[in-house]
Amino acid sequence: MKKHFPAILLLTLIVFSCGRKPADQKLVQFKGVAFGTYYSVSYYEGEAVDYQESIDSLFSVFNQSLSYYNPASLISQINRGEADQPDDFFRPVFIRAWEISAESGGAFDATVSPLVNAWGFGFKNKEEVTPALIDSLLEFVGFEKVYLADDRIVKLDDRVQFDFNAIAKGYAADVAGAFLESKGIEVYLVEIGGDLLARGVKPDGSHWRIGLELPAETMDSPQEWNYMVEIRDNGVATSGNYRRYFEENGQRYSHTIDPQTGYPVKHNLLSVSVFAPDAMSADAYATAFMVMGLDKALAFVEAREELDAYFISSNEEGEFTSLASSGLSLKSKSN
Ligand code: AMP
Ligand code: MG
């Protein structure tokens, strides 16, 4: 029996590779507009079927549920207290937002909406922000003031409002990925405004790769991708942008709010890219890490095997520095 084993193994390998016909897979790529940004989709499919129309309709249904800017969306209705039943988009986002809020000690908190508006990052104009205003808004900020019971969103304070802007874009990439998988597609990359989900190995045996920027010396230096990272079944999301922030009295502010204080975060971490098993988690963790700051965020990532991150900070002299977590294998672009 023993001597037949290699033959059987070889046959199994041949059948396996014939069954998958990797060389027959054709690359399909398209770009579009969604969620106020650009998206792009790439995948390998035997017949090169183009699913752009389906993806566009999927994003439009998604928006009817989670668009913060559409007054008729489910999230807007829930925010106004006119609805309390989650749908199949709202429910998973609410549950993951709840989990990551708890895990991050409240650094990620999707009830920051009133603070986001007060600081002028939402749809309202920036108000005159006073400590008294922040205190009054903090009364109804906090994920501990909401829960899900019998498939209803319960608010312990009627004024609680949700802002899923820090998690929904990632989830949209996951939803598009799940749609492609339902069509039998196993190798794909869905990218929405820089956040993405990549799965599978390409027919030539290579992995999807993305570029990471080594911080430029000055704000105006041209953008360069200095590192390549292979993505193996990961979601990737970036929060912050070391080139974009606003400065007041010499202090840099990002668009991320610390839900504990009610103020925009003020530390030297300017941008973080997170690698997680799915894009929704990567998106939420990236926002959480901007609130935590470099030291806490790095410790958080190193304690979790499924997470990696690439940080860009500014030092005392105002120079940019970068740091990658230990699991991230960066290849310089020339390789
Ligand atoms: P992102 O680019 O994914 O970090 O999302 C930033 C957006 O998330 C902001 O424009 C706000 O709408 C919202 N946001 C700000 N601070 C927080 C926070 N601490 N937790 C959750 N969402 C936040
Ligand atoms: Mg985010």
PDB file of N, CA and C in Angstrom, residues 89-184:
ATOM      1  N   PHE A  89     -28.460  45.479   7.647  1.00  0.00           N
ATOM      2  CA  PHE A  89     -27.213  46.250   7.595  1.00  0.00           C
ATOM      3  C   PHE A  89     -26.936  46.890   8.953  1.00  0.00           C
ATOM      4  N   PHE A  90     -27.981  47.479   9.541  1.00  0.00           N
ATOM      5  CA  PHE A  90     -27.810  48.207  10.806  1.00  0.00           C
ATOM      6  C   PHE A  90     -27.388  47.252  11.936  1.00  0.00           C
ATOM      7  N   ARG A  91     -28.048  46.068  11.975  1.00  0.00           N
ATOM      8  CA  ARG A  91     -27.823  45.141  13.105  1.00  0.00           C
ATOM      9  C   ARG A  91     -26.348  44.740  13.275  1.00  0.00           C
ATOM     10  N   PRO A  92     -25.692  44.176  12.210  1.00  0.00           N
ATOM     11  CA  PRO A  92     -24.283  43.771  12.411  1.00  0.00           C
ATOM     12  C   PRO A  92     -23.357  44.941  12.749  1.00  0.00           C
ATOM     13  N   VAL A  93     -23.643  46.116  12.183  1.00  0.00           N
ATOM     14  CA  VAL A  93     -22.791  47.279  12.474  1.00  0.00           C
ATOM     15  C   VAL A  93     -22.978  47.697  13.929  1.00  0.00           C
ATOM     16  N   PHE A  94     -24.227  47.713  14.376  1.00  0.00           N
ATOM     17  CA  PHE A  94     -24.506  48.074  15.776  1.00  0.00           C
ATOM     18  C   PHE A  94     -23.780  47.100  16.717  1.00  0.00           C
ATOM     19  N   ILE A  95     -23.892  45.791  16.423  1.00  0.00           N
ATOM     20  CA  ILE A  95     -23.305  44.774  17.316  1.00  0.00           C
ATOM     21  C   ILE A  95     -21.777  44.905  17.360  1.00  0.00           C
ATOM     22  N   ARG A  96     -21.152  45.068  16.172  1.00  0.00           N
ATOM     23  CA  ARG A  96     -19.679  45.195  16.146  1.00  0.00           C
ATOM     24  C   ARG A  96     -19.237  46.515  16.785  1.00  0.00           C
ATOM     25  N   ALA A  97     -20.025  47.575  16.564  1.00  0.00           N
ATOM     26  CA  ALA A  97     -19.705  48.877  17.178  1.00  0.00           C
ATOM     27  C   ALA A  97     -19.753  48.739  18.695  1.00  0.00           C
ATOM     28  N   TRP A  98     -20.731  47.982  19.170  1.00  0.00           N
ATOM     29  CA  TRP A  98     -20.886  47.766  20.612  1.00  0.00           C
ATOM     30  C   TRP A  98     -19.668  47.014  21.155  1.00  0.00           C
ATOM     31  N   GLU A  99     -19.280  45.934  20.441  1.00  0.00           N
ATOM     32  CA  GLU A  99     -18.147  45.110  20.897  1.00  0.00           C
ATOM     33  C   GLU A  99     -16.844  45.917  20.919  1.00  0.00           C
ATOM     34  N   ILE A 100     -16.590  46.671  19.835  1.00  0.00           N
ATOM     35  CA  ILE A 100     -15.312  47.388  19.751  1.00  0.00           C
ATOM     36  C   ILE A 100     -15.304  48.572  20.703  1.00  0.00           C
ATOM     37  N   SER A 101     -16.468  49.122  20.961  1.00  0.00           N
ATOM     38  CA  SER A 101     -16.564  50.179  21.966  1.00  0.00           C
ATOM     39  C   SER A 101     -16.134  49.621  23.334  1.00  0.00           C
ATOM     40  N   ALA A 102     -16.668  48.433  23.673  1.00  0.00           N
ATOM     41  CA  ALA A 102     -16.330  47.811  24.963  1.00  0.00           C
ATOM     42  C   ALA A 102     -14.850  47.436  25.011  1.00  0.00           C
ATOM     43  N   GLU A 103     -14.368  46.771  23.937  1.00  0.00           N
ATOM     44  CA  GLU A 103     -12.966  46.319  23.892  1.00  0.00           C
ATOM     45  C   GLU A 103     -11.970  47.479  23.993  1.00  0.00           C
ATOM     46  N   SER A 104     -12.348  48.608  23.393  1.00  0.00           N
ATOM     47  CA  SER A 104     -11.409  49.739  23.332  1.00  0.00           C
ATOM     48  C   SER A 104     -11.592  50.672  24.521  1.00  0.00           C
ATOM     49  N   GLY A 105     -12.373  50.248  25.507  1.00  0.00           N
ATOM     50  CA  GLY A 105     -12.591  51.073  26.693  1.00  0.00           C
ATOM     51  C   GLY A 105     -13.279  52.389  26.339  1.00  0.00           C
ATOM     52  N   GLY A 106     -14.112  52.362  25.296  1.00  0.00           N
ATOM     53  CA  GLY A 106     -14.877  53.552  24.923  1.00  0.00           C
ATOM     54  C   GLY A 106     -14.132  54.502  23.997  1.00  0.00           C
ATOM     55  N   ALA A 107     -12.911  54.120  23.556  1.00  0.00           N
ATOM     56  CA  ALA A 107     -12.186  54.993  22.613  1.00  0.00           C
ATOM     57  C   ALA A 107     -12.959  55.075  21.299  1.00  0.00           C
ATOM     58  N   PHE A 108     -13.496  53.936  20.862  1.00  0.00           N
ATOM     59  CA  PHE A 108     -14.414  53.937  19.722  1.00  0.00           C
ATOM     60  C   PHE A 108     -15.811  54.041  20.292  1.00  0.00           C
ATOM     61  N   ASP A 109     -16.581  55.014  19.839  1.00  0.00           N
ATOM     62  CA  ASP A 109     -17.949  55.151  20.333  1.00  0.00           C
ATOM     63  C   ASP A 109     -18.815  55.807  19.267  1.00  0.00           C
ATOM     64  N   ALA A 110     -19.708  55.001  18.687  1.00  0.00           N
ATOM     65  CA  ALA A 110     -20.524  55.494  17.572  1.00  0.00           C
ATOM     66  C   ALA A 110     -21.683  56.377  18.019  1.00  0.00           C
ATOM     67  N   THR A 111     -21.718  56.756  19.292  1.00  0.00           N
ATOM     68  CA  THR A 111     -22.735  57.723  19.729  1.00  0.00           C
ATOM     69  C   THR A 111     -22.122  59.127  19.862  1.00  0.00           C
ATOM     70  N   VAL A 112     -20.933  59.337  19.269  1.00  0.00           N
ATOM     71  CA  VAL A 112     -20.270  60.650  19.371  1.00  0.00           C
ATOM     72  C   VAL A 112     -20.923  61.707  18.479  1.00  0.00           C
ATOM     73  N   SER A 113     -21.925  61.301  17.709  1.00  0.00           N
ATOM     74  CA  SER A 113     -22.531  62.189  16.718  1.00  0.00           C
ATOM     75  C   SER A 113     -22.757  63.645  17.171  1.00  0.00           C
ATOM     76  N   PRO A 114     -23.379  63.889  18.346  1.00  0.00           N
ATOM     77  CA  PRO A 114     -23.610  65.294  18.732  1.00  0.00           C
ATOM     78  C   PRO A 114     -22.309  66.075  18.897  1.00  0.00           C
ATOM     79  N   LEU A 115     -21.249  65.389  19.348  1.00  0.00           N
ATOM     80  CA  LEU A 115     -19.954  66.054  19.503  1.00  0.00           C
ATOM     81  C   LEU A 115     -19.326  66.327  18.145  1.00  0.00           C
ATOM     82  N   VAL A 116     -19.454  65.345  17.232  1.00  0.00           N
ATOM     83  CA  VAL A 116     -18.926  65.512  15.875  1.00  0.00           C
ATOM     84  C   VAL A 116     -19.572  66.746  15.247  1.00  0.00           C
ATOM     85  N   ASN A 117     -20.880  66.884  15.424  1.00  0.00           N
ATOM     86  CA  ASN A 117     -21.581  68.042  14.858  1.00  0.00           C
ATOM     87  C   ASN A 117     -21.136  69.342  15.509  1.00  0.00           C
ATOM     88  N   ALA A 118     -20.981  69.318  16.837  1.00  0.00           N
ATOM     89  CA  ALA A 118     -20.587  70.538  17.540  1.00  0.00           C
ATOM     90  C   ALA A 118     -19.230  71.021  17.050  1.00  0.00           C
ATOM     91  N   TRP A 119     -18.328  70.052  16.767  1.00  0.00           N
ATOM     92  CA  TRP A 119     -16.982  70.416  16.325  1.00  0.00           C
ATOM     93  C   TRP A 119     -16.925  70.692  14.827  1.00  0.00           C
ATOM     94  N   GLY A 120     -18.073  70.512  14.169  1.00  0.00           N
ATOM     95  CA  GLY A 120     -18.126  70.888  12.755  1.00  0.00           C
ATOM     96  C   GLY A 120     -17.645  69.828  11.795  1.00  0.00           C
ATOM     97  N   PHE A 121     -17.522  68.546  12.238  1.00  0.00           N
ATOM     98  CA  PHE A 121     -17.090  67.497  11.318  1.00  0.00           C
ATOM     99  C   PHE A 121     -18.282  66.776  10.696  1.00  0.00           C
ATOM    100  N   GLY A 122     -19.468  67.039  11.219  1.00  0.00           N
ATOM    101  CA  GLY A 122     -20.665  66.368  10.703  1.00  0.00           C
ATOM    102  C   GLY A 122     -21.346  67.227   9.665  1.00  0.00           C
ATOM    103  N   PHE A 123     -22.667  67.189   9.619  1.00  0.00           N
ATOM    104  CA  PHE A 123     -23.352  67.941   8.569  1.00  0.00           C
ATOM    105  C   PHE A 123     -23.709  69.361   9.004  1.00  0.00           C
ATOM    106  N   LYS A 124     -23.521  69.672  10.297  1.00  0.00           N
ATOM    107  CA  LYS A 124     -23.826  71.030  10.744  1.00  0.00           C
ATOM    108  C   LYS A 124     -22.568  71.895  10.743  1.00  0.00           C
ATOM    109  N   ASN A 125     -22.749  73.194  10.727  1.00  0.00           N
ATOM    110  CA  ASN A 125     -21.587  74.075  10.798  1.00  0.00           C
ATOM    111  C   ASN A 125     -21.034  74.087  12.216  1.00  0.00           C
ATOM    112  N   LYS A 126     -19.750  74.364  12.313  1.00  0.00           N
ATOM    113  CA  LYS A 126     -19.112  74.369  13.626  1.00  0.00           C
ATOM    114  C   LYS A 126     -19.769  75.424  14.531  1.00  0.00           C
ATOM    115  N   GLU A 127     -20.214  74.950  15.689  1.00  0.00           N
ATOM    116  CA  GLU A 127     -20.836  75.886  16.634  1.00  0.00           C
ATOM    117  C   GLU A 127     -19.750  76.529  17.486  1.00  0.00           C
ATOM    118  N   GLU A 128     -20.136  77.506  18.229  1.00  0.00           N
ATOM    119  CA  GLU A 128     -19.242  78.069  19.227  1.00  0.00           C
ATOM    120  C   GLU A 128     -19.095  76.981  20.296  1.00  0.00           C
ATOM    121  N   VAL A 129     -17.901  76.402  20.423  1.00  0.00           N
ATOM    122  CA  VAL A 129     -17.755  75.287  21.362  1.00  0.00           C
ATOM    123  C   VAL A 129     -17.275  75.805  22.712  1.00  0.00           C
ATOM    124  N   THR A 130     -18.098  75.605  23.735  1.00  0.00           N
ATOM    125  CA  THR A 130     -17.716  76.006  25.091  1.00  0.00           C
ATOM    126  C   THR A 130     -17.669  74.759  25.966  1.00  0.00           C
ATOM    127  N   PRO A 131     -16.915  74.783  27.070  1.00  0.00           N
ATOM    128  CA  PRO A 131     -16.901  73.621  27.967  1.00  0.00           C
ATOM    129  C   PRO A 131     -18.319  73.255  28.430  1.00  0.00           C
ATOM    130  N   ALA A 132     -19.182  74.252  28.627  1.00  0.00           N
ATOM    131  CA  ALA A 132     -20.556  73.971  29.082  1.00  0.00           C
ATOM    132  C   ALA A 132     -21.318  73.204  28.006  1.00  0.00           C
ATOM    133  N   LEU A 133     -21.110  73.579  26.749  1.00  0.00           N
ATOM    134  CA  LEU A 133     -21.785  72.868  25.648  1.00  0.00           C
ATOM    135  C   LEU A 133     -21.319  71.412  25.611  1.00  0.00           C
ATOM    136  N   ILE A 134     -19.991  71.198  25.695  1.00  0.00           N
ATOM    137  CA  ILE A 134     -19.452  69.832  25.651  1.00  0.00           C
ATOM    138  C   ILE A 134     -20.032  69.007  26.798  1.00  0.00           C
ATOM    139  N   ASP A 135     -20.072  69.569  27.997  1.00  0.00           N
ATOM    140  CA  ASP A 135     -20.620  68.841  29.157  1.00  0.00           C
ATOM    141  C   ASP A 135     -22.073  68.451  28.907  1.00  0.00           C
ATOM    142  N   SER A 136     -22.852  69.366  28.320  1.00  0.00           N
ATOM    143  CA  SER A 136     -24.264  69.068  28.112  1.00  0.00           C
ATOM    144  C   SER A 136     -24.433  67.981  27.044  1.00  0.00           C
ATOM    145  N   LEU A 137     -23.540  67.953  26.056  1.00  0.00           N
ATOM    146  CA  LEU A 137     -23.633  66.929  25.010  1.00  0.00           C
ATOM    147  C   LEU A 137     -23.161  65.566  25.532  1.00  0.00           C
ATOM    148  N   LEU A 138     -22.136  65.577  26.413  1.00  0.00           N
ATOM    149  CA  LEU A 138     -21.601  64.312  26.952  1.00  0.00           C
ATOM    150  C   LEU A 138     -22.661  63.529  27.734  1.00  0.00           C
ATOM    151  N   GLU A 139     -23.700  64.232  28.194  1.00  0.00           N
ATOM    152  CA  GLU A 139     -24.777  63.551  28.938  1.00  0.00           C
ATOM    153  C   GLU A 139     -25.437  62.450  28.112  1.00  0.00           C
ATOM    154  N   PHE A 140     -25.460  62.632  26.804  1.00  0.00           N
ATOM    155  CA  PHE A 140     -26.093  61.581  25.981  1.00  0.00           C
ATOM    156  C   PHE A 140     -25.138  60.986  24.945  1.00  0.00           C
ATOM    157  N   VAL A 141     -23.863  60.932  25.319  1.00  0.00           N
ATOM    158  CA  VAL A 141     -22.869  60.219  24.513  1.00  0.00           C
ATOM    159  C   VAL A 141     -22.394  59.017  25.331  1.00  0.00           C
ATOM    160  N   GLY A 142     -22.321  57.854  24.700  1.00  0.00           N
ATOM    161  CA  GLY A 142     -21.820  56.662  25.404  1.00  0.00           C
ATOM    162  C   GLY A 142     -22.617  55.429  24.991  1.00  0.00           C
ATOM    163  N   PHE A 143     -21.892  54.405  24.491  1.00  0.00           N
ATOM    164  CA  PHE A 143     -22.581  53.208  24.006  1.00  0.00           C
ATOM    165  C   PHE A 143     -23.250  52.419  25.126  1.00  0.00           C
ATOM    166  N   GLU A 144     -22.887  52.722  26.391  1.00  0.00           N
ATOM    167  CA  GLU A 144     -23.550  52.032  27.503  1.00  0.00           C
ATOM    168  C   GLU A 144     -24.986  52.541  27.657  1.00  0.00           C
ATOM    169  N   LYS A 145     -25.330  53.597  26.931  1.00  0.00           N
ATOM    170  CA  LYS A 145     -26.695  54.147  27.018  1.00  0.00           C
ATOM    171  C   LYS A 145     -27.626  53.530  25.977  1.00  0.00           C
ATOM    172  N   VAL A 146     -27.124  52.538  25.214  1.00  0.00           N
ATOM    173  CA  VAL A 146     -27.965  51.867  24.208  1.00  0.00           C
ATOM    174  C   VAL A 146     -27.723  50.363  24.249  1.00  0.00           C
ATOM    175  N   TYR A 147     -28.735  49.598  23.889  1.00  0.00           N
ATOM    176  CA  TYR A 147     -28.545  48.153  23.752  1.00  0.00           C
ATOM    177  C   TYR A 147     -29.602  47.596  22.810  1.00  0.00           C
ATOM    178  N   LEU A 148     -29.408  46.314  22.455  1.00  0.00           N
ATOM    179  CA  LEU A 148     -30.321  45.636  21.545  1.00  0.00           C
ATOM    180  C   LEU A 148     -31.104  44.620  22.363  1.00  0.00           C
ATOM    181  N   ALA A 149     -32.436  44.698  22.340  1.00  0.00           N
ATOM    182  CA  ALA A 149     -33.271  43.724  23.063  1.00  0.00           C
ATOM    183  C   ALA A 149     -34.469  43.377  22.183  1.00  0.00           C
ATOM    184  N   ASP A 150     -34.728  42.080  22.007  1.00  0.00           N
ATOM    185  CA  ASP A 150     -35.817  41.606  21.140  1.00  0.00           C
ATOM    186  C   ASP A 150     -35.763  42.280  19.772  1.00  0.00           C
ATOM    187  N   ASP A 151     -34.571  42.386  19.245  1.00  0.00           N
ATOM    188  CA  ASP A 151     -34.332  43.010  17.941  1.00  0.00           C
ATOM    189  C   ASP A 151     -34.854  44.453  17.866  1.00  0.00           C
ATOM    190  N   ARG A 152     -34.778  45.150  18.968  1.00  0.00           N
ATOM    191  CA  ARG A 152     -35.106  46.585  18.997  1.00  0.00           C
ATOM    192  C   ARG A 152     -33.905  47.329  19.577  1.00  0.00           C
ATOM    193  N   ILE A 153     -33.637  48.527  19.049  1.00  0.00           N
ATOM    194  CA  ILE A 153     -32.593  49.377  19.618  1.00  0.00           C
ATOM    195  C   ILE A 153     -33.232  50.140  20.778  1.00  0.00           C
ATOM    196  N   VAL A 154     -32.693  49.921  21.973  1.00  0.00           N
ATOM    197  CA  VAL A 154     -33.235  50.614  23.143  1.00  0.00           C
ATOM    198  C   VAL A 154     -32.254  51.723  23.538  1.00  0.00           C
ATOM    199  N   LYS A 155     -32.781  52.959  23.665  1.00  0.00           N
ATOM    200  CA  LYS A 155     -31.952  54.089  24.113  1.00  0.00           C
ATOM    201  C   LYS A 155     -32.335  54.429  25.543  1.00  0.00           C
ATOM    202  N   LEU A 156     -31.358  54.467  26.429  1.00  0.00           N
ATOM    203  CA  LEU A 156     -31.661  54.843  27.817  1.00  0.00           C
ATOM    204  C   LEU A 156     -31.865  56.352  27.929  1.00  0.00           C
ATOM    205  N   ASP A 157     -31.381  57.076  26.922  1.00  0.00           N
ATOM    206  CA  ASP A 157     -31.642  58.515  26.825  1.00  0.00           C
ATOM    207  C   ASP A 157     -32.110  58.763  25.388  1.00  0.00           C
ATOM    208  N   ASP A 158     -33.296  59.345  25.233  1.00  0.00           N
ATOM    209  CA  ASP A 158     -33.884  59.541  23.893  1.00  0.00           C
ATOM    210  C   ASP A 158     -32.998  60.354  22.966  1.00  0.00           C
ATOM    211  N   ARG A 159     -32.095  61.152  23.539  1.00  0.00           N
ATOM    212  CA  ARG A 159     -31.297  62.062  22.709  1.00  0.00           C
ATOM    213  C   ARG A 159     -30.094  61.372  22.044  1.00  0.00           C
ATOM    214  N   VAL A 160     -29.843  60.085  22.412  1.00  0.00           N
ATOM    215  CA  VAL A 160     -28.686  59.378  21.827  1.00  0.00           C
ATOM    216  C   VAL A 160     -28.827  59.289  20.303  1.00  0.00           C
ATOM    217  N   GLN A 161     -27.729  59.573  19.598  1.00  0.00           N
ATOM    218  CA  GLN A 161     -27.703  59.474  18.135  1.00  0.00           C
ATOM    219  C   GLN A 161     -26.484  58.680  17.688  1.00  0.00           C
ATOM    220  N   PHE A 162     -26.650  57.966  16.579  1.00  0.00           N
ATOM    221  CA  PHE A 162     -25.546  57.148  16.064  1.00  0.00           C
ATOM    222  C   PHE A 162     -24.855  57.819  14.893  1.00  0.00           C
ATOM    223  N   ASP A 163     -23.535  57.621  14.819  1.00  0.00           N
ATOM    224  CA  ASP A 163     -22.718  58.058  13.697  1.00  0.00           C
ATOM    225  C   ASP A 163     -21.827  56.864  13.371  1.00  0.00           C
ATOM    226  N   PHE A 164     -22.173  56.143  12.313  1.00  0.00           N
ATOM    227  CA  PHE A 164     -21.402  54.955  11.949  1.00  0.00           C
ATOM    228  C   PHE A 164     -20.340  55.257  10.891  1.00  0.00           C
ATOM    229  N   ASN A 165     -19.985  56.544  10.753  1.00  0.00           N
ATOM    230  CA  ASN A 165     -19.005  56.917   9.716  1.00  0.00           C
ATOM    231  C   ASN A 165     -17.647  56.258   9.929  1.00  0.00           C
ATOM    232  N   ALA A 166     -17.342  55.870  11.163  1.00  0.00           N
ATOM    233  CA  ALA A 166     -16.027  55.297  11.440  1.00  0.00           C
ATOM    234  C   ALA A 166     -16.002  53.779  11.280  1.00  0.00           C
ATOM    235  N   ILE A 167     -17.117  53.177  10.872  1.00  0.00           N
ATOM    236  CA  ILE A 167     -17.180  51.712  10.771  1.00  0.00           C
ATOM    237  C   ILE A 167     -17.920  51.249   9.518  1.00  0.00           C
ATOM    238  N   ALA A 168     -18.829  52.078   8.981  1.00  0.00           N
ATOM    239  CA  ALA A 168     -19.726  51.626   7.908  1.00  0.00           C
ATOM    240  C   ALA A 168     -19.017  51.435   6.566  1.00  0.00           C
ATOM    241  N   LYS A 169     -17.992  52.257   6.297  1.00  0.00           N
ATOM    242  CA  LYS A 169     -17.282  52.132   5.020  1.00  0.00           C
ATOM    243  C   LYS A 169     -16.599  50.755   4.949  1.00  0.00           C
ATOM    244  N   GLY A 170     -15.984  50.362   6.051  1.00  0.00           N
ATOM    245  CA  GLY A 170     -15.364  49.035   6.110  1.00  0.00           C
ATOM    246  C   GLY A 170     -16.406  47.948   5.930  1.00  0.00           C
ATOM    247  N   TYR A 171     -17.546  48.130   6.591  1.00  0.00           N
ATOM    248  CA  TYR A 171     -18.601  47.115   6.483  1.00  0.00           C
ATOM    249  C   TYR A 171     -19.110  47.017   5.048  1.00  0.00           C
ATOM    250  N   ALA A 172     -19.182  48.154   4.346  1.00  0.00           N
ATOM    251  CA  ALA A 172     -19.635  48.131   2.947  1.00  0.00           C
ATOM    252  C   ALA A 172     -18.683  47.272   2.106  1.00  0.00           C
ATOM    253  N   ALA A 173     -17.380  47.341   2.387  1.00  0.00           N
ATOM    254  CA  ALA A 173     -16.418  46.500   1.656  1.00  0.00           C
ATOM    255  C   ALA A 173     -16.677  45.020   1.967  1.00  0.00           C
ATOM    256  N   ASP A 174     -16.983  44.715   3.246  1.00  0.00           N
ATOM    257  CA  ASP A 174     -17.295  43.326   3.617  1.00  0.00           C
ATOM    258  C   ASP A 174     -18.564  42.840   2.915  1.00  0.00           C
ATOM    259  N   VAL A 175     -19.567  43.733   2.828  1.00  0.00           N
ATOM    260  CA  VAL A 175     -20.842  43.366   2.195  1.00  0.00           C
ATOM    261  C   VAL A 175     -20.615  43.089   0.703  1.00  0.00           C
ATOM    262  N   ALA A 176     -19.812  43.932   0.052  1.00  0.00           N
ATOM    263  CA  ALA A 176     -19.516  43.723  -1.370  1.00  0.00           C
ATOM    264  C   ALA A 176     -18.739  42.415  -1.550  1.00  0.00           C
ATOM    265  N   GLY A 177     -17.808  42.141  -0.625  1.00  0.00           N
ATOM    266  CA  GLY A 177     -17.042  40.896  -0.676  1.00  0.00           C
ATOM    267  C   GLY A 177     -17.949  39.682  -0.530  1.00  0.00           C
ATOM    268  N   ALA A 178     -18.890  39.759   0.409  1.00  0.00           N
ATOM    269  CA  ALA A 178     -19.820  38.639   0.627  1.00  0.00           C
ATOM    270  C   ALA A 178     -20.686  38.432  -0.618  1.00  0.00           C
ATOM    271  N   PHE A 179     -21.043  39.532  -1.287  1.00  0.00           N
ATOM    272  CA  PHE A 179     -21.827  39.412  -2.525  1.00  0.00           C
ATOM    273  C   PHE A 179     -21.010  38.657  -3.578  1.00  0.00           C
ATOM    274  N   LEU A 180     -19.730  39.047  -3.757  1.00  0.00           N
ATOM    275  CA  LEU A 180     -18.888  38.372  -4.759  1.00  0.00           C
ATOM    276  C   LEU A 180     -18.735  36.887  -4.417  1.00  0.00           C
ATOM    277  N   GLU A 181     -18.579  36.603  -3.117  1.00  0.00           N
ATOM    278  CA  GLU A 181     -18.456  35.195  -2.710  1.00  0.00           C
ATOM    279  C   GLU A 181     -19.724  34.420  -3.029  1.00  0.00           C
ATOM    280  N   SER A 182     -20.891  35.084  -2.912  1.00  0.00           N
ATOM    281  CA  SER A 182     -22.170  34.412  -3.219  1.00  0.00           C
ATOM    282  C   SER A 182     -22.239  34.075  -4.711  1.00  0.00           C
ATOM    283  N   LYS A 183     -21.405  34.731  -5.520  1.00  0.00           N
ATOM    284  CA  LYS A 183     -21.347  34.437  -6.958  1.00  0.00           C
ATOM    285  C   LYS A 183     -20.209  33.463  -7.269  1.00  0.00           C
ATOM    286  N   GLY A 184     -19.630  32.888  -6.243  1.00  0.00           N
ATOM    287  CA  GLY A 184     -18.579  31.885  -6.435  1.00  0.00           C
ATOM    288  C   GLY A 184     -17.185  32.481  -6.610  1.00  0.00           C
TER     289      GLY A 184
END
